Short mmCIF file of C-alpha atoms in Angstrom, two decimals:
data_model
loop_
_atom_site.label_atom_id
_atom_site.label_comp_id
_atom_site.label_asym_id
_atom_site.label_seq_id
_atom_site.Cartn_x
_atom_site.Cartn_y
_atom_site.Cartn_z
CA MET B 946 -0.34 16.39 3.88
CA ILE B 947 -3.57 16.63 5.77
CA ASP B 948 -3.96 20.34 4.71
CA LYS B 949 -2.72 19.74 1.10
CA ARG B 950 -5.25 19.12 -1.69
CA LEU B 951 -4.03 15.84 -3.16
CA ARG B 952 -3.69 15.68 -6.88
CA VAL B 953 -4.83 12.31 -8.11
CA VAL B 954 -4.95 10.38 -11.46
CA LEU B 955 -7.54 7.72 -11.36
CA ALA B 956 -7.66 4.61 -13.61
CA GLU B 957 -10.75 2.51 -13.57
CA ASP B 958 -12.54 0.98 -16.69
CA SER B 959 -15.97 0.91 -15.01
CA VAL B 960 -17.49 4.29 -15.72
CA VAL B 961 -19.99 4.07 -12.95
CA LEU B 962 -17.31 3.25 -10.33
CA ARG B 963 -14.87 5.74 -11.85
CA ASP B 964 -17.47 8.59 -11.68
CA GLY B 965 -18.36 7.57 -8.15
CA MET B 966 -14.78 7.66 -6.99
CA VAL B 967 -14.13 11.04 -8.63
CA GLU B 968 -17.07 12.43 -6.69
CA LEU B 969 -16.00 10.77 -3.43
CA LEU B 970 -12.36 11.99 -3.62
CA GLY B 971 -13.52 15.54 -4.65
CA ALA B 972 -15.74 15.61 -1.56
CA ARG B 973 -12.78 14.57 0.59
CA GLY B 974 -10.47 17.39 -0.45
CA CYS B 975 -8.67 15.67 -3.45
CA GLU B 976 -8.37 16.91 -6.81
CA VAL B 977 -8.83 14.19 -9.66
CA VAL B 978 -6.75 15.74 -12.37
CA ALA B 979 -7.45 12.94 -14.77
CA ALA B 980 -9.80 9.95 -14.78
CA THR B 981 -8.99 7.27 -17.32
CA GLY B 982 -10.22 3.77 -18.44
CA THR B 983 -7.11 2.17 -19.94
CA ALA B 984 -3.48 1.64 -19.03
CA PRO B 985 -2.06 3.75 -21.96
CA GLU B 986 -4.37 6.57 -20.83
CA LEU B 987 -3.11 6.21 -17.33
CA LEU B 988 0.48 6.42 -18.30
CA ALA B 989 -0.11 9.41 -20.35
CA ALA B 990 -2.03 11.21 -17.66
CA VAL B 991 0.68 10.52 -15.08
CA ALA B 992 3.30 11.91 -17.49
CA ALA B 993 1.31 14.93 -18.14
CA HIS B 994 0.12 15.78 -14.63
CA ARG B 995 2.78 14.37 -12.33
CA PRO B 996 0.15 13.75 -9.50
CA ASP B 997 0.69 13.13 -5.90
CA VAL B 998 -0.75 9.62 -6.30
CA ALA B 999 -2.16 7.35 -8.91
CA VAL B 1000 -5.16 5.11 -8.07
CA VAL B 1001 -5.00 2.09 -10.29
CA ASP B 1002 -7.41 -0.82 -10.90
CA ILE B 1003 -5.27 -4.03 -11.40
CA ARG B 1004 -7.41 -5.49 -14.09
CA MET B 1005 -8.03 -3.26 -17.17
CA PRO B 1006 -8.89 -3.50 -20.88
CA PRO B 1007 -8.30 -5.09 -23.19
CA THR B 1008 -7.58 -8.49 -21.44
CA HIS B 1009 -8.67 -7.54 -17.89
CA THR B 1010 -5.68 -9.46 -16.46
CA ASP B 1011 -2.63 -7.43 -15.50
CA GLU B 1012 -2.71 -4.21 -17.60
CA GLY B 1013 -3.17 -2.06 -14.60
CA ILE B 1014 -0.43 -3.57 -12.46
CA ARG B 1015 1.99 -3.47 -15.40
CA ALA B 1016 1.25 0.26 -15.71
CA ALA B 1017 1.69 0.74 -11.99
CA VAL B 1018 5.08 -0.94 -12.12
CA ASP B 1019 5.94 1.31 -15.19
CA ILE B 1020 4.89 4.39 -13.30
CA ARG B 1021 6.98 3.30 -10.31
CA ALA B 1022 10.16 3.08 -12.58
CA ARG B 1023 9.54 6.19 -14.49
CA THR B 1024 8.16 8.61 -11.76
CA PRO B 1025 9.21 7.06 -8.31
CA GLU B 1026 7.98 10.27 -6.67
CA VAL B 1027 4.33 9.42 -7.61
CA GLY B 1028 2.59 7.32 -4.94
CA ILE B 1029 0.69 4.35 -6.26
CA LEU B 1030 -2.54 2.87 -4.75
CA VAL B 1031 -3.82 -0.16 -6.60
CA PHE B 1032 -7.00 -1.91 -5.93
CA SER B 1033 -8.74 -5.14 -6.96
CA GLN B 1034 -11.74 -7.18 -6.57
CA HIS B 1035 -9.73 -10.05 -5.29
CA VAL B 1036 -6.22 -10.52 -3.56
CA GLU B 1037 -3.55 -11.00 -6.21
CA THR B 1038 -0.50 -11.96 -4.33
CA VAL B 1039 1.82 -12.34 -7.28
CA TRP B 1040 1.00 -8.94 -8.57
CA ALA B 1041 1.30 -7.40 -5.08
CA SER B 1042 4.65 -8.88 -4.54
CA ARG B 1043 5.67 -7.61 -8.03
CA LEU B 1044 4.68 -3.96 -7.18
CA LEU B 1045 6.41 -4.14 -3.82
CA ALA B 1046 9.74 -5.63 -5.20
CA GLU B 1047 11.44 -2.30 -5.65
CA GLY B 1048 10.40 -1.05 -2.22
CA ALA B 1049 7.17 -0.54 -0.08
CA ALA B 1050 7.42 3.28 0.39
CA GLY B 1051 4.61 5.14 -1.41
CA ILE B 1052 2.76 1.91 -2.23
CA GLY B 1053 -0.76 0.87 -1.38
CA TYR B 1054 -2.88 -2.27 -2.29
CA LEU B 1055 -6.55 -2.28 -1.20
CA LEU B 1056 -9.50 -4.46 -2.01
CA LYS B 1057 -12.27 -2.62 -3.81
CA GLU B 1058 -14.71 -3.15 -0.86
CA ARG B 1059 -12.49 -0.65 1.12
CA VAL B 1060 -13.37 2.12 -1.27
CA ALA B 1061 -16.83 2.12 0.08
CA ARG B 1062 -15.29 2.86 3.54
CA THR B 1063 -14.62 6.43 2.63
CA SER B 1064 -12.51 7.53 5.59
CA GLU B 1065 -10.37 4.45 5.48
CA PHE B 1066 -9.81 4.71 1.69
CA VAL B 1067 -8.90 8.42 1.83
CA ASP B 1068 -6.55 7.93 4.89
CA ALA B 1069 -4.73 5.13 2.94
CA LEU B 1070 -4.51 7.47 -0.18
CA ARG B 1071 -2.92 10.27 1.92
CA ARG B 1072 -0.54 7.91 3.63
CA VAL B 1073 0.67 6.60 0.19
CA ALA B 1074 0.93 10.06 -1.13
CA ASP B 1075 3.20 10.84 1.96
CA GLY B 1076 5.48 8.07 1.07
CA GLY B 1077 3.94 5.56 3.49
CA THR B 1078 2.52 2.03 2.92
CA ALA B 1079 -1.07 0.92 2.91
CA LEU B 1080 -1.69 -2.77 2.49
CA ASP B 1081 -5.09 -4.31 2.91
CA PRO B 1082 -5.18 -6.72 5.86
CA ALA B 1083 -6.44 -9.37 3.52
CA VAL B 1084 -3.52 -8.92 1.20
CA VAL B 1085 -1.12 -9.21 4.08
CA THR B 1086 -2.87 -12.42 5.17
CA GLN B 1087 -2.63 -14.00 1.77
CA LEU B 1088 0.99 -13.02 1.42
CA LEU B 1089 1.65 -14.87 4.65
CA ARG B 1090 0.17 -18.17 3.51
CA GLY B 1091 2.98 -19.17 1.25
CA GLY B 1092 5.21 -20.24 4.02
CA ARG B 1093 7.36 -18.80 6.79
CA SER B 1094 11.21 -18.13 6.81
CA PRO B 1095 13.48 -18.64 9.80
CA LYS B 1096 13.59 -14.87 10.34
CA VAL B 1097 9.84 -14.52 10.50
CA ASP B 1098 9.62 -17.67 12.70
CA ALA B 1099 12.06 -16.01 15.14
CA LEU B 1100 9.44 -13.49 16.02
CA THR B 1101 7.18 -13.81 19.03
CA PRO B 1102 3.52 -13.80 18.49
CA ARG B 1103 3.16 -10.12 19.45
CA GLU B 1104 6.11 -9.09 17.43
CA TYR B 1105 4.59 -10.83 14.47
CA GLU B 1106 1.27 -8.88 15.01
CA VAL B 1107 3.17 -5.63 15.35
CA LEU B 1108 5.04 -6.35 12.03
CA GLU B 1109 1.82 -7.21 10.29
CA LEU B 1110 0.30 -3.93 11.36
CA MET B 1111 3.41 -2.11 10.19
CA ALA B 1112 2.98 -3.71 6.78
CA GLN B 1113 -0.52 -2.32 6.74
CA GLY B 1114 0.91 1.14 7.22
CA HIS B 1115 0.11 1.72 10.93
CA SER B 1116 2.37 4.11 13.03
CA ASN B 1117 3.65 3.06 16.44
CA ARG B 1118 0.99 5.20 18.02
CA SER B 1119 -1.83 3.48 15.98
CA ILE B 1120 -0.49 0.04 16.91
CA ALA B 1121 -0.44 1.02 20.53
CA THR B 1122 -4.01 2.11 20.35
CA GLN B 1123 -5.13 -1.11 18.81
CA PHE B 1124 -3.38 -3.30 21.39
CA ALA B 1125 -4.32 -0.88 24.30
CA VAL B 1126 -0.56 -0.70 25.28
CA SER B 1127 1.83 2.18 25.75
CA GLU B 1128 3.57 3.48 22.54
CA ARG B 1129 6.91 2.63 24.38
CA ALA B 1130 5.86 -1.04 24.56
CA VAL B 1131 5.34 -1.03 20.80
CA GLU B 1132 8.73 0.64 20.26
CA LYS B 1133 10.38 -2.25 22.05
CA HIS B 1134 8.59 -4.86 19.92
CA VAL B 1135 9.61 -2.82 16.82
CA ALA B 1136 13.19 -2.77 17.99
CA ALA B 1137 13.10 -6.52 18.58
CA VAL B 1138 11.82 -7.00 15.02
CA PHE B 1139 14.72 -4.90 13.69
CA ALA B 1140 17.22 -6.85 15.74
CA LYS B 1141 16.01 -10.24 14.62
CA PHE B 1142 16.01 -9.16 10.98
CA GLY B 1143 19.47 -7.88 11.30
CA LEU B 1144 18.43 -4.27 10.47
CA ARG B 1145 20.95 -1.88 12.01
CA ALA B 1146 20.33 1.84 12.50
CA THR B 1147 21.89 4.05 9.92
CA ASP B 1148 21.41 7.63 8.88
CA THR B 1149 20.00 6.76 5.53
CA ASP B 1150 18.26 3.30 5.77
CA ASN B 1151 14.49 3.20 6.44
CA ARG B 1152 14.47 0.27 8.74
CA ARG B 1153 10.73 0.18 9.01
CA VAL B 1154 10.27 -0.21 5.25
CA LYS B 1155 13.09 -2.74 5.08
CA ALA B 1156 11.37 -4.77 7.83
CA VAL B 1157 8.11 -4.85 5.96
CA LEU B 1158 9.97 -5.86 2.85
CA THR B 1159 11.66 -8.59 4.53
CA TYR B 1160 8.36 -9.80 5.99
CA LEU B 1161 6.69 -9.73 2.60
CA ALA B 1162 9.71 -11.32 0.65
CA GLU B 1163 10.26 -14.18 3.21
CA SER B 1164 6.54 -14.96 3.69
CA GLY B 1165 6.38 -16.82 0.44
CA SER B 1166 5.11 -14.10 -1.85
#
């Protein structure tokens, strides 16, 4: 995906921010095939262009409440192959959980402040387009505040930290770098998480995604 020019549909009602993001993405090797300001326009653009990923503001006209996230859920149902990266000024845990309800693969949720961190934002965009997950650390933290389940409580502090980074979309290598440990050590922690969550290896199941979903679902989302 690094060498591929990502095709993006962008939905943001602020003309200034929308134009800035179009310029930013274009400079980073992405092709914004449509830039819209309303949820209906977003849905029409995705249907027409079938982009690699849709970047969606959660709050859009006319009520500026949940139009964007409703459209994102609709896109997920109609065109599951399209990655979705939603962003918001604030952490909206109910809407984050709603979007993640059918699976975390190809889903991202970032706070708007991350957009200013160009490399971080584009990396998240590419990860989502590749079928990965990109959750803002602040979103993960808020999702955890609703309470802990027995499965989550069974994790050691380090296993919990590893799972939290998995939820943010980090690979084992990236986690190893952050903790200054070997990748093998991280693999052992990940295996322990799988075991405690009762996730057995199969040829078809993505245990990493299932672990993240278990973590989010059982953290009081």
